[in-house]
mmCIF file of C-alpha atoms in Angstrom:
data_model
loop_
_atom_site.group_PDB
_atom_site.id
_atom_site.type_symbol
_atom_site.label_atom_id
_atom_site.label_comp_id
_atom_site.label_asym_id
_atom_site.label_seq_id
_atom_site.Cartn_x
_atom_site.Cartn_y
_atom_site.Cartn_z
ATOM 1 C CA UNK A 238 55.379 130.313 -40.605
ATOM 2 C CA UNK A 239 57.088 133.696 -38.790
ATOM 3 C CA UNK A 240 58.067 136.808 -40.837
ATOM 4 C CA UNK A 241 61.239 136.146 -42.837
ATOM 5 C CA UNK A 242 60.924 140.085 -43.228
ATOM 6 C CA UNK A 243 64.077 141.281 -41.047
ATOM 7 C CA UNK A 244 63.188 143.447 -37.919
ATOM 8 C CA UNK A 245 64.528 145.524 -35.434
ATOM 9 C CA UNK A 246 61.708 145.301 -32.830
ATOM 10 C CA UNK A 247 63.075 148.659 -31.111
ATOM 11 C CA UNK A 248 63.807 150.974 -34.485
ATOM 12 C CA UNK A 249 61.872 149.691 -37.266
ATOM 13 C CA UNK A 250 57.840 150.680 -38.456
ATOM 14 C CA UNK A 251 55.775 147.939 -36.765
ATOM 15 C CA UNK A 252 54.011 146.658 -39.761
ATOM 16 C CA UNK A 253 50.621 145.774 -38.940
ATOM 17 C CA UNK A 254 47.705 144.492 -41.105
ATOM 18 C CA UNK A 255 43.885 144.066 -40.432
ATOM 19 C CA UNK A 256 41.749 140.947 -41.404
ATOM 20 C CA UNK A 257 37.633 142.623 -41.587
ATOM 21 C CA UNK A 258 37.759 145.367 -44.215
ATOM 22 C CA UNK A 259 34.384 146.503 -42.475
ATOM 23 C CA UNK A 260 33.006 149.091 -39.374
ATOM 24 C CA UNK A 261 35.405 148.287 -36.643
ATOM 25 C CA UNK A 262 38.139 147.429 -38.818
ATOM 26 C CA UNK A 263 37.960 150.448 -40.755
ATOM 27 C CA UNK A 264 34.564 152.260 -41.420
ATOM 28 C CA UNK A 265 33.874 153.304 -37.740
ATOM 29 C CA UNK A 266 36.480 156.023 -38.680
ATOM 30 C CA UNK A 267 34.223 158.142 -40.645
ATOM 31 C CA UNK A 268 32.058 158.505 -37.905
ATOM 32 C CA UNK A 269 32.138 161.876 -37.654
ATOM 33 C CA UNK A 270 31.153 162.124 -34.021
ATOM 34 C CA UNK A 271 33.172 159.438 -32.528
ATOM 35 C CA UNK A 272 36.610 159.618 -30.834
ATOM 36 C CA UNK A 273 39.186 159.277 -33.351
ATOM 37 C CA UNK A 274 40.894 156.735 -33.482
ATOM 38 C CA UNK A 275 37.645 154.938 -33.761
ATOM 39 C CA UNK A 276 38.975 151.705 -36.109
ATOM 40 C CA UNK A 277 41.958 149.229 -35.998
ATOM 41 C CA UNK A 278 43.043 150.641 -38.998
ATOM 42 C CA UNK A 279 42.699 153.908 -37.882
ATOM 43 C CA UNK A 280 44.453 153.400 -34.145
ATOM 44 C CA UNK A 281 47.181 152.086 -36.761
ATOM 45 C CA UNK A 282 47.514 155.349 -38.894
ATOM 46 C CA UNK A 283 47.597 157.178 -35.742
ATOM 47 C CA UNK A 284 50.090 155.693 -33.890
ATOM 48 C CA UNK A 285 53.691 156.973 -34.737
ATOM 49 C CA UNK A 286 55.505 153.497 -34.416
ATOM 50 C CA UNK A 287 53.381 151.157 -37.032
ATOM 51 C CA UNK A 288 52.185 151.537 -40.648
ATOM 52 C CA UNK A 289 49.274 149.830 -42.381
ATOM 53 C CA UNK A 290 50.802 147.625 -44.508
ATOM 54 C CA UNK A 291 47.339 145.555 -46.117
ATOM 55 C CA UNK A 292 44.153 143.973 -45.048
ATOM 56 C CA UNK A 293 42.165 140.733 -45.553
ATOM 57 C CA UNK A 294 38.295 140.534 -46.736
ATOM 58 C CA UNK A 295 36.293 138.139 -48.798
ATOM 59 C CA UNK A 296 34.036 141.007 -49.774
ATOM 60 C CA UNK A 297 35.379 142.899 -52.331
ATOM 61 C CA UNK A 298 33.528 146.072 -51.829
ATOM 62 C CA UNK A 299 35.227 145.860 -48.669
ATOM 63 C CA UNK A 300 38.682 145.544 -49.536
ATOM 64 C CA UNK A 301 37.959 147.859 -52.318
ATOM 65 C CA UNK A 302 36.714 150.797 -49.559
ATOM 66 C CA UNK A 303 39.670 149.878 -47.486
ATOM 67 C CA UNK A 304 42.150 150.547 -50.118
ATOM 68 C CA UNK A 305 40.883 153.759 -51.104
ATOM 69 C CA UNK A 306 40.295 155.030 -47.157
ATOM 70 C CA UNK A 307 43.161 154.177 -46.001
ATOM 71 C CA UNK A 308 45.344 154.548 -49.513
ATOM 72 C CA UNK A 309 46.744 151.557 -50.058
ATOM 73 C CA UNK A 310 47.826 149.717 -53.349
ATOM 74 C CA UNK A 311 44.804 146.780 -54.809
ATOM 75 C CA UNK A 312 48.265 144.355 -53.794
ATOM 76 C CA UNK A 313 47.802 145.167 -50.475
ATOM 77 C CA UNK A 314 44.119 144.073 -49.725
ATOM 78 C CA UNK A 315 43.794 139.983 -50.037
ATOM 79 C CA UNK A 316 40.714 137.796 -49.821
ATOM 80 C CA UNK A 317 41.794 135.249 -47.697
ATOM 81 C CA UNK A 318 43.562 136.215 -44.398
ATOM 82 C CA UNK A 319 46.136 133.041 -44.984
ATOM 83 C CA UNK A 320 47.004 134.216 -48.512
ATOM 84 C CA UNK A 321 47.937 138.123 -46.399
ATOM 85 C CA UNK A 322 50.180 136.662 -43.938
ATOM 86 C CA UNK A 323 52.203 134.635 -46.470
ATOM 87 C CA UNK A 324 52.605 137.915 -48.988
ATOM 88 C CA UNK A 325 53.180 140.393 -46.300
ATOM 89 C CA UNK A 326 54.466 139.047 -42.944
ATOM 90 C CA UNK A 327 52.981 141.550 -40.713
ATOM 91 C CA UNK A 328 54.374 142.258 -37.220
ATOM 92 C CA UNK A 329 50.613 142.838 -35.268
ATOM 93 C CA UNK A 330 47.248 141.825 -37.021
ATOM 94 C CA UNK A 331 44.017 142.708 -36.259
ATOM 95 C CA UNK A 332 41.308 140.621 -36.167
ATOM 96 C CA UNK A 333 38.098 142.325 -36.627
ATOM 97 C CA UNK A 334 35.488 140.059 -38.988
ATOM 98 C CA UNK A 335 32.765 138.233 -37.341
ATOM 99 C CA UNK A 336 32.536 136.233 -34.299
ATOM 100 C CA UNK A 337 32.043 133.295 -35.878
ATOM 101 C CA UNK A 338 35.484 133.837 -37.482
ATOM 102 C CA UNK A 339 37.437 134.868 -34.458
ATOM 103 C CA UNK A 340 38.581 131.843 -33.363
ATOM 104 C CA UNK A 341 39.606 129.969 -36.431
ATOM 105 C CA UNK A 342 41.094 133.272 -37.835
ATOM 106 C CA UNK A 343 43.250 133.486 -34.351
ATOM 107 C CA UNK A 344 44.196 129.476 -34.899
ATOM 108 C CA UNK A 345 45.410 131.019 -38.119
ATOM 109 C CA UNK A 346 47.176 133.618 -37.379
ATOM 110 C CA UNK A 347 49.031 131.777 -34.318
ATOM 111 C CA UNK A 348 49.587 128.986 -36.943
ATOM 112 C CA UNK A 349 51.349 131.802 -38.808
ATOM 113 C CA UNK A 350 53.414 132.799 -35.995
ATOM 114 C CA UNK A 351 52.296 136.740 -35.836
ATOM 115 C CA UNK A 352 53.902 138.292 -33.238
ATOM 116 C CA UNK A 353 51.419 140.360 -31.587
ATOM 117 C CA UNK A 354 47.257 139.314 -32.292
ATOM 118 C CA UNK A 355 44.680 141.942 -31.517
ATOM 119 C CA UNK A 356 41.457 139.989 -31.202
ATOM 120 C CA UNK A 357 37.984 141.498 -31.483
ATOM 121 C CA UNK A 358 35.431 140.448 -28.771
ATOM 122 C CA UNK A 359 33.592 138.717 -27.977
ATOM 123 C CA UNK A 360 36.365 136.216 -28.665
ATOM 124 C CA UNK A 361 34.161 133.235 -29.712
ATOM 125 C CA UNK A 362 30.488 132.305 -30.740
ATOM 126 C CA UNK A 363 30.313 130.142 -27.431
ATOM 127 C CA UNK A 364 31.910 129.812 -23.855
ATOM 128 C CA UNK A 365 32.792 126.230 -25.099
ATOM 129 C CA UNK A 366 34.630 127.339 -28.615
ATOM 130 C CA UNK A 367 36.686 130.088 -26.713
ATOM 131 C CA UNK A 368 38.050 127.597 -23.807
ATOM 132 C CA UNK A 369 38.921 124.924 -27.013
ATOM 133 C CA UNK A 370 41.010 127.909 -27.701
ATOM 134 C CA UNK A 371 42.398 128.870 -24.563
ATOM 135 C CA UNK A 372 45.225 126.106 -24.582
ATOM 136 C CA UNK A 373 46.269 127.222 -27.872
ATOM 137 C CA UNK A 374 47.303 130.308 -26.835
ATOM 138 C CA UNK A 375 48.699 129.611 -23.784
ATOM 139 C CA UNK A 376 51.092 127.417 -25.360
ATOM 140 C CA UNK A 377 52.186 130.032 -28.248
ATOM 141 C CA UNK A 378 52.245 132.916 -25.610
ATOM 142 C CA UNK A 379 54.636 130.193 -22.914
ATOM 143 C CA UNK A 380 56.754 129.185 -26.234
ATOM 144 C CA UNK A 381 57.355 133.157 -26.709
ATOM 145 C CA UNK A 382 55.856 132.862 -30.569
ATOM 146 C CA UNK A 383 52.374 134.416 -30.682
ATOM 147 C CA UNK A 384 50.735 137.333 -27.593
ATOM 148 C CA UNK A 385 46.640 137.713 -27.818
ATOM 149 C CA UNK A 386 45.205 140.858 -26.898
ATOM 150 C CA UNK A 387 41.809 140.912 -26.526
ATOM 151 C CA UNK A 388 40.187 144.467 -27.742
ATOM 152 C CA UNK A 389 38.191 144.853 -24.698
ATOM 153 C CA UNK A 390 39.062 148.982 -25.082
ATOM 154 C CA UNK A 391 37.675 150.222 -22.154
ATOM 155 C CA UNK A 392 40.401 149.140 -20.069
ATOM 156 C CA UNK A 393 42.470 151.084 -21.958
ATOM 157 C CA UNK A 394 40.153 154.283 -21.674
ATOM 158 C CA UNK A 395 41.446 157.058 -19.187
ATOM 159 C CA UNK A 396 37.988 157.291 -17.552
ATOM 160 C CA UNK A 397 37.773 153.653 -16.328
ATOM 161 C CA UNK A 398 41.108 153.215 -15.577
ATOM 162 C CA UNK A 399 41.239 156.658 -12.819
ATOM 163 C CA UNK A 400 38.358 155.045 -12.049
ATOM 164 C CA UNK A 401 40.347 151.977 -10.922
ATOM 165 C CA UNK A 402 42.848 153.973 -8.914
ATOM 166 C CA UNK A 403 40.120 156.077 -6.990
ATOM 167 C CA UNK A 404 38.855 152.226 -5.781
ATOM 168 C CA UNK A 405 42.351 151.015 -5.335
ATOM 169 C CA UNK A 406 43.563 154.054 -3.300
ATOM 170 C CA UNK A 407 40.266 153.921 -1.192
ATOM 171 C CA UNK A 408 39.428 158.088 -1.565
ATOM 172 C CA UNK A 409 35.813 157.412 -1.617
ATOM 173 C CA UNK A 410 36.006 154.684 0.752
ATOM 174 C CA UNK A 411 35.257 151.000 0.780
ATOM 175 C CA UNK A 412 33.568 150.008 -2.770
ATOM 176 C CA UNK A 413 29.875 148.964 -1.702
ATOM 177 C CA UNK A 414 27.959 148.385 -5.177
ATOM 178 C CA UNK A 415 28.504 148.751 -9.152
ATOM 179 C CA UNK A 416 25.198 149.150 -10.586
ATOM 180 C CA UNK A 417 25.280 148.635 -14.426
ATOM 181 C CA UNK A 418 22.861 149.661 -17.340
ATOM 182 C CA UNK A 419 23.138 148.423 -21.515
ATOM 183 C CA UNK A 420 21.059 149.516 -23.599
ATOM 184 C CA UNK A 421 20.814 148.904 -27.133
ATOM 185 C CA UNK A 422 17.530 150.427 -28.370
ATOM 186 C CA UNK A 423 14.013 148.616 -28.699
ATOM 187 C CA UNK A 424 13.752 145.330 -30.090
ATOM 188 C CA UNK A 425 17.268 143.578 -29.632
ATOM 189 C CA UNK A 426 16.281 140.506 -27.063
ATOM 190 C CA UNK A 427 18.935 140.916 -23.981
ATOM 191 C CA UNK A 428 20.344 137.563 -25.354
ATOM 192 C CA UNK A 429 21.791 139.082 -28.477
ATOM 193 C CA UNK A 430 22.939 142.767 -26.527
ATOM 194 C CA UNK A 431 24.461 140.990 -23.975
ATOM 195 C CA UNK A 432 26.825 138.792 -26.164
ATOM 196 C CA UNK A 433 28.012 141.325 -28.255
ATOM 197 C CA UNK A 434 27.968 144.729 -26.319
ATOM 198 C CA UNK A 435 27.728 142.953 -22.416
ATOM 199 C CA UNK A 436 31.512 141.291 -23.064
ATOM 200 C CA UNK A 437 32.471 144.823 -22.265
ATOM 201 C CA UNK A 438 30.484 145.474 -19.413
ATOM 202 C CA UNK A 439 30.768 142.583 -17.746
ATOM 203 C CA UNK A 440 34.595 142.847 -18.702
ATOM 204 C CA UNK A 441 35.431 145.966 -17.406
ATOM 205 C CA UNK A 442 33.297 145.362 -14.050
ATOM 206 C CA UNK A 443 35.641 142.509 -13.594
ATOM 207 C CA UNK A 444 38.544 144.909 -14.376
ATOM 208 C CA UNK A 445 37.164 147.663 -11.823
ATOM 209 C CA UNK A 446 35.737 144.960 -8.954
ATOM 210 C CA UNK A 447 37.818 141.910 -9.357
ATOM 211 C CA UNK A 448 35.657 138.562 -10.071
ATOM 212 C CA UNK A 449 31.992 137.826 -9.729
ATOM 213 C CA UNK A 450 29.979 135.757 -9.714
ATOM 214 C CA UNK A 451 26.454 135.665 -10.926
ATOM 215 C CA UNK A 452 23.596 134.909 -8.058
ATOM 216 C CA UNK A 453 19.870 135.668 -9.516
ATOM 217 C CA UNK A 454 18.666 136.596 -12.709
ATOM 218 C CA UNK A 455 15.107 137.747 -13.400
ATOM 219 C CA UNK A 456 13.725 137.904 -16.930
ATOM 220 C CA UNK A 457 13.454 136.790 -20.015
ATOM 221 C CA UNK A 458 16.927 137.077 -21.771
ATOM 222 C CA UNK A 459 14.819 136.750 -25.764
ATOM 223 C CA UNK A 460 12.222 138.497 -24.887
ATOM 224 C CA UNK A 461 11.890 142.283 -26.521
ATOM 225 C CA UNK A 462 9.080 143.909 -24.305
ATOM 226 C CA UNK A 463 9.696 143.335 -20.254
ATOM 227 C CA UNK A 464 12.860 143.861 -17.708
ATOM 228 C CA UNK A 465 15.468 141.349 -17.405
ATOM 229 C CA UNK A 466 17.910 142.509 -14.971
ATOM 230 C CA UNK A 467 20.970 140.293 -13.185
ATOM 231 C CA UNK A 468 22.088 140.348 -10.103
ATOM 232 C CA UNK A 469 25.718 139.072 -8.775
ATOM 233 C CA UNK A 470 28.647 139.706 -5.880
ATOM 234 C CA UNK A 471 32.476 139.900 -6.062
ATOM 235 C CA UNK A 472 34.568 136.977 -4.811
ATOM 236 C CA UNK A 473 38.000 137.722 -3.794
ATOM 237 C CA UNK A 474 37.379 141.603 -2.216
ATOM 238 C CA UNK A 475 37.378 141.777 1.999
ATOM 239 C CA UNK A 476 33.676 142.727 1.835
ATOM 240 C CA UNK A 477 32.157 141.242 -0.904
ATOM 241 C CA UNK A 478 30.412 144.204 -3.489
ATOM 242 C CA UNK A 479 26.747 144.143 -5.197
ATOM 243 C CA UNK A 480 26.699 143.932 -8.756
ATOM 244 C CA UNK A 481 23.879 144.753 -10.633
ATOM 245 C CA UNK A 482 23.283 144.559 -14.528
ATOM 246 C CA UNK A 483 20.564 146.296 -16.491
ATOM 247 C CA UNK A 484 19.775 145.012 -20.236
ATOM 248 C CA UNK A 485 16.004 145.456 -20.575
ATOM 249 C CA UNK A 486 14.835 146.504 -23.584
ATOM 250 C CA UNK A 487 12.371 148.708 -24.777
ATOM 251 C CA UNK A 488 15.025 152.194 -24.527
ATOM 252 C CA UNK A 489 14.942 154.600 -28.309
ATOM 253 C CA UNK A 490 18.764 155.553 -27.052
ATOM 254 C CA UNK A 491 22.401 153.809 -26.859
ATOM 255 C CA UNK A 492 23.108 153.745 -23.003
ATOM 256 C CA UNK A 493 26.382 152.171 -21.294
ATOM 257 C CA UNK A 494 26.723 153.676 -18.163
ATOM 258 C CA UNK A 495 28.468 152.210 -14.616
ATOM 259 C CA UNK A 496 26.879 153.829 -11.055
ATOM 260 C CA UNK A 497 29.619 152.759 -8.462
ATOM 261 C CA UNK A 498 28.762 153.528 -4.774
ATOM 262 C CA UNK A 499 31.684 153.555 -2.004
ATOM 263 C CA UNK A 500 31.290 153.994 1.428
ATOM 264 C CA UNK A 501 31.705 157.718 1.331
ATOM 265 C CA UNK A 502 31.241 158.560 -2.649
ATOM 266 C CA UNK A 503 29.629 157.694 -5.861
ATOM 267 C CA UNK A 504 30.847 158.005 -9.356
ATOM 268 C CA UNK A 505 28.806 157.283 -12.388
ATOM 269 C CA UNK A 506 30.847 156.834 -15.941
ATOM 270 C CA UNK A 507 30.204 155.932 -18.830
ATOM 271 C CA UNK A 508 29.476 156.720 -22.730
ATOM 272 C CA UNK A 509 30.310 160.603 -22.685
ATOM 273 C CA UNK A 510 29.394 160.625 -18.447
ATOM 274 C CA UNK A 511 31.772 161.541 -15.906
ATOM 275 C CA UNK A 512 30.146 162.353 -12.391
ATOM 276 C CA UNK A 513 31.268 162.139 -8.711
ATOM 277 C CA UNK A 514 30.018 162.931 -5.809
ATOM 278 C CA UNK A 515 31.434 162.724 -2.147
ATOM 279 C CA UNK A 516 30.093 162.543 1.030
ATOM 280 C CA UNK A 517 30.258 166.294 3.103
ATOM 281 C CA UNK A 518 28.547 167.573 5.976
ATOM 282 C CA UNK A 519 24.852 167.402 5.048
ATOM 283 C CA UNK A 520 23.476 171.200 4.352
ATOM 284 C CA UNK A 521 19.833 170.204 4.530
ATOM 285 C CA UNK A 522 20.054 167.824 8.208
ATOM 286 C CA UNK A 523 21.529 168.071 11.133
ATOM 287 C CA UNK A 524 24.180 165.875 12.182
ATOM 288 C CA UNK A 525 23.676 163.994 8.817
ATOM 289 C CA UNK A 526 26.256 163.513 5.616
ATOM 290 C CA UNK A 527 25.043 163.715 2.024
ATOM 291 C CA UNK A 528 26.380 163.552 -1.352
ATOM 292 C CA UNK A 529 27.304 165.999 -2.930
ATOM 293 C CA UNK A 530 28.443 167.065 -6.466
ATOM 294 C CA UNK A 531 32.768 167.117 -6.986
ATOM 295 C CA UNK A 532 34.201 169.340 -8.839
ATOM 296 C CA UNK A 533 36.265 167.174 -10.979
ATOM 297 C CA UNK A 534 39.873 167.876 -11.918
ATOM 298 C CA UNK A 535 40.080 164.678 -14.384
ATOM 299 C CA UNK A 536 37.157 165.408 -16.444
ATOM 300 C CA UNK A 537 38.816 167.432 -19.062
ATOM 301 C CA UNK A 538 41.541 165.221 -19.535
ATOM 302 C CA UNK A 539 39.345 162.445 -19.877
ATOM 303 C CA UNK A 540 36.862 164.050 -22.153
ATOM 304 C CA UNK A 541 39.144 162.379 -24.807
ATOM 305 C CA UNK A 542 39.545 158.775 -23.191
ATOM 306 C CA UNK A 543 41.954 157.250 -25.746
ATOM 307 C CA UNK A 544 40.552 154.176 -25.451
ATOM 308 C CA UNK A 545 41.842 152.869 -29.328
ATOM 309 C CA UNK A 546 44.994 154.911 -29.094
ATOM 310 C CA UNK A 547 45.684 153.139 -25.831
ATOM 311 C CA UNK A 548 45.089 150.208 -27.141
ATOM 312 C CA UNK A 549 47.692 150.750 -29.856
ATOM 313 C CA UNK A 550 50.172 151.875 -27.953
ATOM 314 C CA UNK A 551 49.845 148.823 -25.370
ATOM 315 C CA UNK A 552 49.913 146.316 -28.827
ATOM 316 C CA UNK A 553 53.370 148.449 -29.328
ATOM 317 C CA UNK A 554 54.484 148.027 -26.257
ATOM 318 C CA UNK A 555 54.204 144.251 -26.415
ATOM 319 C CA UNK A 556 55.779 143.570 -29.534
ATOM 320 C CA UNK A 557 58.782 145.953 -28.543
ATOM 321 C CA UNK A 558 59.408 143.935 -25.457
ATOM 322 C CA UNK A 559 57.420 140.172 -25.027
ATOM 323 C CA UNK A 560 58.030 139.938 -21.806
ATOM 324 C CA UNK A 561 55.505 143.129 -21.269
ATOM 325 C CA UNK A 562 51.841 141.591 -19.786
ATOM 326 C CA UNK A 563 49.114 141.790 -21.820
ATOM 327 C CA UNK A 564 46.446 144.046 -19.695
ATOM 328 C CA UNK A 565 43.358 142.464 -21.699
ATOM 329 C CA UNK A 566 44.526 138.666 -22.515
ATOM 330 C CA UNK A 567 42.561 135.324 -24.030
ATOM 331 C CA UNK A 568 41.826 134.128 -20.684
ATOM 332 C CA UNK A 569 39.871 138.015 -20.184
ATOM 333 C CA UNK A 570 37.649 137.352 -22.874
ATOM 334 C CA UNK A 571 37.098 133.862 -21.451
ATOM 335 C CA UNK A 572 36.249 135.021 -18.174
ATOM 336 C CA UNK A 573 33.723 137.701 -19.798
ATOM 337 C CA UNK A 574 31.925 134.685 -21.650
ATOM 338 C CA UNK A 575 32.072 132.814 -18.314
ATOM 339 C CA UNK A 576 29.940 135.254 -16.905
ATOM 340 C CA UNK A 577 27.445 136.114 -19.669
ATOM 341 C CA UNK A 578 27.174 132.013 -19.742
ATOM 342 C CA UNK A 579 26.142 132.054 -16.505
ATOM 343 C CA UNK A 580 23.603 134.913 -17.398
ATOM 344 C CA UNK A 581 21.741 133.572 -20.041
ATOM 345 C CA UNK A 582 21.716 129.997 -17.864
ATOM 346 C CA UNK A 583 20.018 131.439 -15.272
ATOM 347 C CA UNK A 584 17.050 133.009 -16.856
ATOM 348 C CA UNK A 585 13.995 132.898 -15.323
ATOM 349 C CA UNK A 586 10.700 134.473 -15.409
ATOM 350 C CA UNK A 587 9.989 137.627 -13.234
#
């Protein structure tokens, strides 16, 4: 049922609650080379309009941990995440646990009414589970009860979304390619990387390019040792764009990295990169261009991306006014399964 708590959306603390006690509900934060905010329950202490009000676990440990990190009374933390919304009524929850719980925990928490769901991605365990969903939340978002937004954070990062405005505005000229790389070290098969980690490539390519679609796909998606690389093309755009998507293993380092080409430019971003280069008068041939290395004014802002903090403040925004859009919604993370769907059907052998 909805909070019986009275609330002034506009003036009152947002009280918001997390259900996953564990790293990106809470122990991410401790990280002590990360971007702070690096949790949900740390984007929550740091935002100036909510409070932490409890969290939900079946590990005890967990709860116990969360308690004492983020000092909270043992009343607070709850085992079940039904047996939280009844006691405390939150305004925004959190759903970080695992993917296998996504789903029925959102079915829950819509059930329940909340406001304003932040929903961990990948958003289900399949492509089928997630579009079960879809209708669900359609019809609490249409009926004004429940919004989903779907923590695909690099949308809300400073980096990719100037990124978004240099292709929109057409500085560098007409976007040609977006060449993609995701690594995750090197045993994990492709098939595991790309349904955890990939929903947020694949995601924020679709945020940057507009849809794709997936056209060949060479490799081995559970295999450990050789390439497996996909290739695809934007749909709606006047000239359609290459898209191309690393995930072979084999790699001792964490890489996430975008290389997008325009007509008369290239800019590379990604994990802690921030590179562009336009086209100028060529100093090594005559009568030819060539890229060359920008000097940047954005890169210092964006050295600090925001990309939880964002995220916050966008949750904020939507519970203080409903009729606000939500810039990373259900039917996202459904499209981002959609596409890694189409991935893993496609595999082949080089």
């Amino acid at each position: 049922m909805p909070s019986s708590v009275p609330h002034n959306r506009k003036t009152t603390k947002i009280r918001c609650a997390v259900i996953g006690c564990g790293r990106i509900g809470s122990s991410l934060e401790d990280d002590r080379l990360r971007e702070k905010p690096a949790s949900h329950a740390g984007a929550i202490a740091q935002n100036r309009d909510t409070i932490l009000v409890g969290g939900a676990d079946p590990d005890r440990d967990a709860r116990t941990s969360f308690a004492r990190r983020w000092k909270l009374p043992s009343s607070a933390l709850h085992e079940s995440a039904e047996s939280m919304l009844k006691e405390l009524h939150p305004d925004i929850v959190h759903i970080a646990s695992d993917t296998e719980t996504h789903i029925p925990l959102l079915e829950t928490c819509l059930a329940a009414q909340v406001p304003v769901i932040v929903l961990e991605k990948p958003v289900g365990v399949s492509l089928e589970e997630a579009r079960n969903a879809l209708p669900l939340v359609e019809k609490a978002e249409r009926e004004g009860r429940s919004r989903v937004i779907v923590n695909h954070e690099r949308r809300f990062s400073r980096d990719y979304r100037m990124l978004r405005s240099i292709i929109e505005s057409g500085e560098l000229g007409t976007l040609k390619a977006v060449h993609s790389r995701l690594y995750m070290g090197q045993a994990k098969p492709p098939a595991q990387v790309l349904w955890h980690d990939g929903t947020h490539l694949v995601d924020i390519i679709t945020f940057l390019a507009g849809p794709w679609d997936i056209t060949t796909v060479q490799g081995d998606p559970d295999d450990t040792e050789n390439p497996f690389i996909a290739l695809g093309k934007t749909r709606d755009r006047k000239e359609a764009t290459l898209v191309t998507l690393d995930c072979s293993p084999g790699r001792d380092f964490l890489g996430f990295e975008l290389d997008v080409e325009f007509s008369s430019g290239r800019i590379r971003a990604g994990n802690g990169i921030w590179e562009v280069w336009r086209s100028e008068p060529s100093p090594w041939y005559e009568s030819f261009r060539s890229l060359r290395p920008a000097r940047d004014r954005h890169w210092r802002k964006m050295r600090k991306t925001g990309y939880f903090a964002n995220m916050m403040e966008h949750a904020v925004a939507c519970f203080r006014n409903p009729s606000v859009p939500a810039e990373s919604s259900f039917r996202d993370g459904c499209t981002a399964l959609e596409i890694l769907d189409a991935i893993l059907a496609k595999r082949t052998k080089i």
